[in-house]
Amino acid sequence: MEVDREDGRTATMLRPLACSRSVLNRAHGSASWSQGDTKVLAAVYGPKVGTKKTENPEKASIEVIWKPKTGQIGKLEREYEMILTRTLQSICILTINPNTTTSVIIQVVNDDGALLPCAINAACAALVDAGISLKHLAVAICCCLAETGCVILDPTKQEEQKMKASVYLVFPNSVLSVLQVSVTKIDEPMEHGIITSVTHGAMSVEDYFYCLKSGRAATAKLSNFLRSRLQNRLPSDLLGDT
Amino acid sequence: MGSSNASGDISADMEIDAFRRLFPVQFYERHFVKSLRPDARTLNSARDTSVALGAVSSANGSALVKIGCTTMLAAIKMEIMTPSTESPDEGNLAIEFHMPPICSPLVRPGRPADAAPVISKQLADTILSAGMINLKELCLVSGKAAWMAYLDICCLDADGALFDAALLSAVAAFSSLRIPVVSLNDEGRVFISEEMEEGKSKREPVNKEQRKLTLSNIPFSLTCVLHKNYILADPNAEEESIIETSVTVVLNSSGQLVSLYKPGGPVLAYTAAIQDCVALTKQRVQELQIILNEAISDMEVD
């Protein structure tokens, strides 16, 4: 089952990825993430004193502010804010700074499909840049299901509209640990566990699991890219600090 | 964890209510070990569900749905609009979910609940992508007039599984919908004609036979919360506040997956857990279909 994609990619090929960190001066951490023409800028401020509404004496809280490219924030953006907040809450270690709030501001620079996964990747890179303690990184991917039952990854906006269904998936990245003993008791590796799943459009249950499989295969590449981007700054960092 | 050991030691000489408030997770886990929940349900069973159609007499279609204590009132108002030029032979739906302060202590007056717009969006996505309503049926005169269905869902009591109850009430309201009779006047404009006595009506109704929507592929949903290896179906508000990972599965009556919604949460969902949630939803779809069909036949008898 082959599909012709307008930009000449194969079904499982991602668009070119780009990620740069510390792009903003005043933010505690920031990152810009782009997948093809979709580009998102994320800034992290905090941990800072919480507002009354979000303060929790036992846990740190995370708020996400979504800024669309143009216009006012609507229901779609509110949903994105909620999904992002809960996804980031699940990867952060919240018990470290109780009573504080960390704000993550997402500014959409350009939307050409797979916007939410792109924003999740950007937010994750920005959190690392800000030095927020995380349990693991999260990598997000968008899978689309064509009428023929074929799964394509990382669609452009045009492709997203043509497809009958789409799935946004977020997985943890594989943990590199010096400890030989694996902590998991489950027969599946940790990076196969779903942090977040959002679907649009009707599909059969088997198709969903097919998307899941393709998504998992692709996140290995994404997660390596993210890790390499986060690592290559370390030597210069150390030089700068001393 | 030090706290779990500590709770184990002192739980023997502690009142149950105090233990429940101080160590909610341990309190629940002790029930789960025995495959029970504090409200005497088993882990996989949903709460009692009831559907009453036609609860609001001034609306064109309405329903009152209760899942346990969660109560939703849905009502549909039909209005005539000019269809957009892109889709001249289609009507439209506008879905709004309201959470007034009456529904929960967490909602304050003047400050809308965070969950409300998200659930509105999810409902609209689900109803449109399930293919339940053929928007072409809402057309009156192509390019000139079509129906706009305003569906408002009001949460009266928010005791967990809000989306499930809201979706069931939306589906029930659509199945009780009676489309008003409309006629064309001399200038070719469509207006809603009052129910007039036989012979008195001078103008021929436009939609004499088209009074009900045909609903195909009706979506039904089940929310489960995940805690360690336990899967709890249809959580109430207390369970939702303690166990943060939730998975909402929506299946339509032809068995297709309309939505699998898991917004974050500390527990990772592995393939097995997802399969279990889908299987539980399949059972629940059958239960809900029976409940809805009974409500429809009850209304037709009246």
XYZ file of C-alpha atoms in Angstrom:
544
model
C 0.000 0.000 0.000
C 1.826 3.074 -1.217
C 0.591 6.616 -1.174
C 1.837 9.484 -3.238
C 2.598 12.470 -1.101
C 2.860 15.878 -2.640
C 6.287 16.567 -1.205
C 7.638 13.244 -2.465
C 8.009 11.636 0.956
C 7.284 7.975 1.624
C 4.461 7.186 4.039
C 6.671 6.785 7.086
C 9.061 9.631 6.371
C 9.067 12.659 8.661
C 9.603 16.204 7.505
C 12.997 17.781 8.241
C 13.300 18.466 11.972
C 14.963 21.482 13.486
C 15.349 22.437 17.113
C 17.238 25.271 18.745
C 17.403 26.031 22.440
C 17.786 29.245 24.445
C 16.387 31.371 21.658
C 14.877 33.891 24.080
C 16.944 35.955 26.476
C 14.535 36.688 29.339
C 12.838 33.300 29.533
C 14.220 30.749 32.003
C 14.169 28.235 29.216
C 13.076 28.394 25.616
C 13.156 26.371 22.452
C 11.950 26.563 18.915
C 10.911 23.372 17.185
C 10.000 22.948 13.558
C 8.819 20.049 11.465
C 8.833 21.162 7.859
C 6.837 24.387 7.712
C 5.184 23.933 11.110
C 7.092 25.972 13.648
C 6.427 26.539 17.327
C 8.253 28.660 19.876
C 8.046 27.650 23.537
C 9.158 29.589 26.603
C 9.251 28.421 30.213
C 9.081 30.743 33.203
C 9.472 29.288 36.634
C 9.242 27.716 39.081
C 7.752 30.933 40.433
C 5.315 31.894 43.164
C 1.958 30.410 42.313
C -1.248 32.317 41.864
C -4.085 31.475 44.255
C -5.995 29.554 41.630
C -3.256 27.105 40.719
C -1.364 26.823 44.002
C -1.117 23.364 45.504
C 0.698 22.787 48.828
C 1.736 19.268 47.841
C 2.680 19.605 44.215
C 4.160 22.031 41.772
C 1.649 23.111 39.190
C 2.131 23.729 35.518
C 0.160 26.134 33.401
C 0.220 26.324 29.655
C -0.628 29.475 27.744
C -1.312 28.932 24.067
C -0.849 31.862 21.699
C -2.231 31.242 18.219
C -0.554 32.740 15.157
C -3.404 35.167 14.629
C -6.624 36.026 16.379
C -8.173 35.087 19.688
C -7.864 31.856 21.595
C -10.827 29.573 20.870
C -12.147 26.204 22.002
C -9.554 24.311 19.964
C -6.721 26.187 21.651
C -8.296 25.623 25.079
C -8.337 21.910 24.371
C -4.703 22.038 23.272
C -3.815 23.911 26.484
C -5.509 21.247 28.580
C -3.859 18.352 26.747
C -0.444 20.029 26.961
C -0.833 20.818 30.655
C -1.730 17.260 31.521
C 0.955 15.799 29.281
C 3.660 18.003 30.801
C 2.393 17.281 34.322
C 2.907 13.605 33.677
C 6.575 13.994 32.662
C 7.637 16.539 35.302
C 8.614 15.560 38.822
C 6.008 17.627 40.607
C 7.017 16.890 44.196
C 10.273 18.869 43.996
C 8.961 22.418 44.197
C 5.550 22.322 45.858
C 3.552 25.539 46.006
C 5.073 26.895 42.812
C 3.807 27.394 39.299
C 5.746 26.888 36.105
C 4.339 28.666 33.065
C 4.885 27.298 29.618
C 4.030 29.720 26.827
C 3.514 28.278 23.381
C 3.641 30.680 20.448
C 2.609 29.247 17.109
C 4.865 30.700 14.418
C 3.482 28.754 11.479
C 0.913 25.970 11.240
C 1.335 23.437 8.462
C -0.142 20.333 10.048
C 0.720 18.271 13.149
C 0.600 21.415 15.285
C -0.093 19.839 18.675
C 2.681 17.209 18.438
C 5.065 19.946 17.342
C 4.067 22.084 20.342
C 4.544 19.153 22.742
C 8.050 18.532 21.377
C 8.876 22.245 21.655
C 7.552 22.453 25.228
C 9.560 19.409 26.213
C 12.793 20.901 24.821
C 12.045 24.211 26.561
C 11.495 22.454 29.911
C 14.895 20.781 29.588
C 16.423 24.127 28.683
C 14.929 25.675 31.813
C 16.388 22.899 33.947
C 13.041 21.621 35.211
C 13.436 18.092 36.607
C 11.748 15.565 34.365
C 11.082 11.859 34.773
C 11.721 11.310 31.087
C 11.286 13.193 27.849
C 8.145 12.983 25.764
C 8.037 12.690 22.019
C 4.883 13.399 20.066
C 3.871 12.294 16.587
C 0.868 12.670 14.317
C -0.303 9.635 12.298
C -2.956 9.953 9.613
C -5.074 7.185 8.195
C -5.937 7.350 4.489
C -9.150 5.939 3.005
C -7.115 2.998 1.698
C -6.092 2.029 5.235
C -2.558 3.282 4.747
C -0.878 5.162 7.607
C 1.153 8.269 6.857
C 3.283 10.065 9.421
C 3.766 13.759 10.145
C 1.202 15.096 7.643
C 1.114 18.607 6.260
C -2.047 20.628 6.773
C -3.301 19.753 3.309
C -2.825 16.042 3.928
C -4.423 16.283 7.365
C -7.623 17.658 5.833
C -7.785 14.995 3.129
C -7.419 12.017 5.464
C -10.322 10.193 7.043
C -8.806 10.001 10.516
C -5.791 11.223 12.430
C -4.185 10.272 15.737
C -1.883 12.370 17.907
C 0.293 10.176 20.082
C 2.792 11.009 22.810
C 5.270 8.419 24.047
C 8.059 8.598 26.619
C 11.516 8.410 25.070
C 13.723 5.467 25.839
C 15.625 5.864 29.078
C 19.381 5.531 28.979
C 20.360 4.340 32.392
C 23.626 3.288 33.979
C 21.636 0.845 36.090
C 21.496 -2.524 34.388
C 18.354 -3.655 36.167
C 15.244 -2.553 34.363
C 12.562 -1.154 36.605
C 9.675 -2.260 34.444
C 7.785 -5.382 35.378
C 5.628 -5.232 32.288
C 6.483 -7.220 29.166
C 6.511 -4.076 27.027
C 9.326 -1.515 27.072
C 8.510 1.807 28.684
C 8.698 3.754 25.440
C 5.669 1.794 24.207
C 3.399 3.216 26.888
C 1.067 5.946 25.690
C 1.192 9.226 27.608
C -1.379 10.972 25.472
C -3.655 9.866 22.671
C -6.069 12.145 20.809
C -7.960 10.972 17.749
C -10.112 12.631 15.121
C -12.397 10.778 12.741
C -13.780 7.243 12.843
C -11.586 4.221 12.197
C -11.599 0.554 13.063
C -9.918 -0.600 16.271
C -7.336 -2.552 14.259
C -6.423 0.616 12.348
C -5.806 2.390 15.641
C -3.361 -0.281 16.746
C -1.714 -0.101 13.327
C -1.252 3.669 13.814
C 0.129 2.952 17.272
C 2.711 0.597 15.803
C 3.852 3.037 13.107
C 3.924 5.861 15.628
C 6.110 3.894 18.019
C 8.542 3.027 15.233
C 8.870 6.668 14.220
C 9.299 8.063 17.718
C 12.604 6.215 18.075
C 14.032 8.532 15.420
C 12.394 11.607 16.955
C 13.637 10.712 20.389
C 17.218 10.267 19.137
C 17.022 13.651 17.446
C 15.714 15.315 20.596
C 18.403 13.697 22.716
C 21.182 14.736 20.328
C 19.907 18.315 20.339
C 19.832 18.414 24.110
C 23.261 16.870 24.488
C 25.365 18.858 22.058
C 25.120 21.994 24.153
C 26.626 20.464 27.246
C 30.391 20.902 26.603
C 30.066 24.599 25.733
C 27.768 25.020 28.716
C 30.411 23.736 31.039
C 33.010 26.046 29.499
C 30.731 29.005 29.912
C 30.063 28.275 33.552
C 33.647 27.906 34.689
C 7.423 4.940 50.323
C 7.381 5.892 53.979
C 3.804 7.097 53.894
C 2.365 3.770 52.826
C 4.090 1.952 55.682
C 2.996 4.597 58.123
C -0.576 4.341 56.924
C -0.464 0.576 57.291
C 0.576 0.851 60.916
C -1.934 3.391 62.043
C -4.860 2.290 59.914
C -5.788 -0.347 62.506
C -6.634 2.227 65.172
C -8.034 4.947 62.952
C -11.554 5.776 61.979
C -12.442 4.816 58.427
C -13.478 8.325 57.422
C -10.230 9.787 58.700
C -8.197 7.132 56.912
C -10.099 7.793 53.703
C -9.335 11.514 53.858
C -5.715 11.236 54.943
C -4.592 8.326 52.757
C -7.048 8.258 49.867
C -4.802 6.213 47.567
C -4.153 3.520 50.193
C -7.846 3.510 51.063
C -8.744 2.819 47.452
C -5.981 0.271 46.947
C -7.282 -1.811 49.848
C -10.603 -2.018 48.031
C -9.014 -2.812 44.684
C -7.165 -5.803 46.109
C -10.574 -7.285 46.839
C -11.870 -6.255 43.364
C -14.280 -3.819 44.905
C -14.806 -0.089 45.062
C -15.945 2.011 48.033
C -19.399 2.423 46.483
C -19.804 -1.394 46.334
C -19.317 -1.664 42.584
C -16.880 -4.091 40.998
C -13.970 -2.515 39.132
C -15.454 -2.939 35.668
C -19.068 -2.057 36.276
C -20.633 1.281 35.429
C -23.171 3.099 37.566
C -26.928 2.876 37.028
C -27.920 4.871 33.989
C -31.287 6.366 33.171
C -32.504 8.337 30.174
C -35.685 10.414 30.071
C -36.636 11.952 26.749
C -38.605 15.146 26.221
C -37.708 16.722 29.558
C -37.938 20.299 28.240
C -41.298 20.969 26.590
C -40.284 24.249 24.925
C -37.357 22.667 23.070
C -37.578 20.714 19.804
C -35.755 17.803 21.353
C -34.476 17.229 24.858
C -33.275 14.597 27.290
C -32.357 14.216 30.935
C -29.639 11.678 31.563
C -28.314 10.343 34.829
C -25.250 8.157 35.231
C -25.099 7.509 38.948
C -25.322 11.031 40.379
C -23.967 12.790 37.284
C -26.927 14.587 35.730
C -27.058 16.208 32.310
C -29.890 18.099 30.692
C -29.641 18.471 26.929
C -31.971 20.483 24.715
C -32.034 21.232 20.995
C -33.494 24.340 19.438
C -33.882 24.432 15.665
C -33.513 27.683 13.764
C -33.581 28.484 10.063
C -30.396 29.900 8.575
C -28.912 30.527 5.164
C -26.353 27.790 4.446
C -22.779 28.749 3.665
C -21.736 28.936 0.031
C -19.217 26.089 0.412
C -21.910 23.616 1.463
C -25.235 24.966 0.120
C -27.161 21.769 0.829
C -26.058 21.168 4.412
C -27.367 22.329 7.742
C -25.198 22.864 10.771
C -24.802 21.984 14.440
C -23.712 24.242 17.273
C -22.858 22.347 20.423
C -22.317 24.062 23.742
C -21.580 22.463 27.106
C -22.318 24.508 30.211
C -21.081 23.985 33.749
C -22.995 26.362 36.027
C -21.874 26.774 39.675
C -24.728 24.506 40.769
C -22.950 21.436 39.389
C -19.839 21.273 41.523
C -18.058 23.091 44.375
C -15.069 23.533 42.046
C -16.955 25.881 39.721
C -17.180 29.474 40.942
C -19.721 31.935 39.594
C -18.319 34.404 37.084
C -15.349 32.208 36.289
C -16.180 29.562 33.700
C -14.925 26.050 34.436
C -11.798 25.030 32.549
C -13.335 21.711 31.583
C -16.414 23.186 29.872
C -14.910 24.437 26.576
C -12.798 21.278 26.297
C -15.817 19.014 26.670
C -17.775 21.171 24.156
C -14.999 20.714 21.633
C -14.726 16.980 22.274
C -18.491 16.553 21.906
C -18.601 18.453 18.627
C -15.663 16.435 17.267
C -17.195 13.142 18.355
C -20.690 13.784 17.041
C -19.441 15.043 13.682
C -16.779 12.389 13.127
C -18.997 9.496 14.224
C -21.194 10.186 11.209
C -24.313 10.073 13.382
C -26.107 12.909 11.638
C -26.261 13.433 7.915
C -26.032 17.210 7.655
C -27.762 17.049 4.254
C -30.944 16.019 6.070
C -30.959 19.416 7.729
C -31.295 21.157 4.376
C -34.665 22.744 3.495
C -34.144 24.591 0.224
C -30.717 24.115 -1.337
C -28.646 27.277 -1.088
C -31.517 29.214 0.509
C -32.495 27.689 3.817
C -31.223 25.011 6.153
C -31.583 24.085 9.790
C -29.177 25.214 12.438
C -29.465 22.887 15.429
C -28.404 24.540 18.680
C -27.616 21.811 21.173
C -27.078 23.038 24.709
C -26.050 20.623 27.408
C -26.260 21.751 30.979
C -24.487 19.854 33.719
C -26.670 19.833 36.828
C -24.560 17.547 38.993
C -20.914 16.829 38.155
C -20.050 13.514 39.768
C -17.433 12.221 37.347
C -17.506 10.842 33.796
C -18.889 14.143 32.499
C -18.112 13.436 28.870
C -19.930 10.068 28.904
C -23.062 11.601 30.363
C -22.901 14.619 28.054
C -22.530 12.434 24.960
C -25.389 10.160 26.021
C -27.632 13.171 26.663
C -26.717 14.661 23.268
C -27.533 11.401 21.491
C -30.793 11.046 23.445
C -31.806 14.631 22.650
C -31.216 14.035 18.934
C -33.279 10.859 19.016
C -36.208 12.748 20.569
C -35.912 15.608 18.060
C -39.046 16.572 16.146
C -38.320 19.046 13.375
C -40.941 21.809 13.166
C -43.063 22.156 10.023
C -41.991 24.983 7.745
C -43.687 26.617 4.766
C -42.693 28.959 1.979
C -44.362 32.363 1.856
C -45.086 34.409 -1.259
C -41.652 36.023 -1.331
C -40.030 32.597 -1.297
C -38.867 32.867 2.286
C -39.013 29.916 4.626
C -40.720 30.343 7.977
C -41.804 28.060 10.761
C -45.550 27.562 10.462
C -47.578 27.098 13.612
C -49.334 23.773 13.989
C -52.610 24.769 12.358
C -55.832 22.860 12.083
C -56.423 20.746 8.994
C -57.464 22.765 5.950
C -56.689 26.087 7.557
C -53.123 26.069 6.373
C -53.061 27.664 2.937
C -49.469 26.893 2.175
C -47.996 23.498 1.546
C -45.414 22.509 4.165
C -41.925 22.076 2.719
C -40.919 19.201 4.926
C -44.090 17.249 5.520
C -42.475 13.824 5.634
C -39.099 14.885 7.021
C -39.892 15.295 10.709
C -37.248 13.097 12.295
C -33.540 12.733 11.761
C -32.231 9.314 10.872
C -29.451 8.533 13.293
C -26.882 6.043 12.085
C -23.636 5.031 13.767
C -24.647 6.352 17.172
C -21.556 6.992 19.336
C -21.385 5.773 22.954
C -18.490 6.306 25.297
C -16.933 4.934 28.436
C -14.337 6.642 30.600
C -11.937 4.452 32.551
C -9.322 5.541 35.056
C -6.039 3.672 35.291
C -4.238 3.059 38.562
C -1.230 0.738 38.449
C -2.685 -2.382 36.809
C -6.254 -1.674 37.793
C -8.804 -0.350 35.326
C -11.854 1.314 36.840
C -14.814 1.911 34.580
C -17.070 4.943 34.928
C -15.320 6.786 37.794
C -17.170 9.128 40.113
C -15.803 12.561 41.039
C -13.872 11.289 44.070
C -12.172 8.558 42.066
C -11.351 11.022 39.295
C -9.737 13.429 41.743
C -7.542 10.736 43.311
C -6.625 8.766 40.199
C -5.467 11.184 37.541
C -5.035 8.990 34.474
C -8.194 8.671 32.441
C -8.910 7.035 29.097
C -12.123 7.823 27.229
C -13.050 5.422 24.446
C -15.888 6.254 22.053
C -17.238 3.518 19.803
C -20.139 3.899 17.423
C -22.902 1.361 17.008
C -21.176 -0.186 13.980
C -18.126 -0.949 16.134
C -15.781 1.718 14.792
C -13.465 3.629 17.064
C -14.518 7.279 17.029
C -12.154 8.562 19.669
C -9.525 7.281 22.036
C -8.740 10.134 24.333
C -6.051 9.989 26.963
C -4.840 13.416 28.016
C -1.591 12.723 29.853
C -1.650 11.308 33.367
C 1.031 9.589 35.442
C 0.181 6.042 34.296
C 1.361 4.953 30.852
C -1.197 3.007 28.851
C 0.260 -0.117 27.291
C -1.374 -2.051 24.477
C -2.997 -4.519 26.872
C -4.627 -1.743 28.913
C -5.935 -0.069 25.748
C -7.383 -3.376 24.555
C -9.085 -3.888 27.933
C -10.576 -0.384 27.804
C -11.905 -0.996 24.286
C -13.415 -4.335 25.365
C -15.109 -2.695 28.366
C -16.477 0.014 26.083
C -17.909 -2.622 23.722
C -19.901 -4.097 26.609
C -21.009 -0.654 27.730
C -22.172 0.266 24.199
C -24.577 -2.679 24.275
C -25.906 -1.675 27.710
C -26.396 1.934 26.620
C -28.082 0.924 23.377
C -30.682 -1.061 25.311
C -31.252 1.824 27.744
C -31.649 4.323 24.892
C -33.998 2.072 22.895
C -36.181 1.566 25.983
C -36.366 5.330 26.504
C -37.343 5.850 22.846
C -40.075 3.215 22.948
C -41.367 4.645 26.257
C -41.706 8.042 24.634
C -43.488 6.653 21.588
C -46.058 4.930 23.817
C -46.800 8.258 25.509
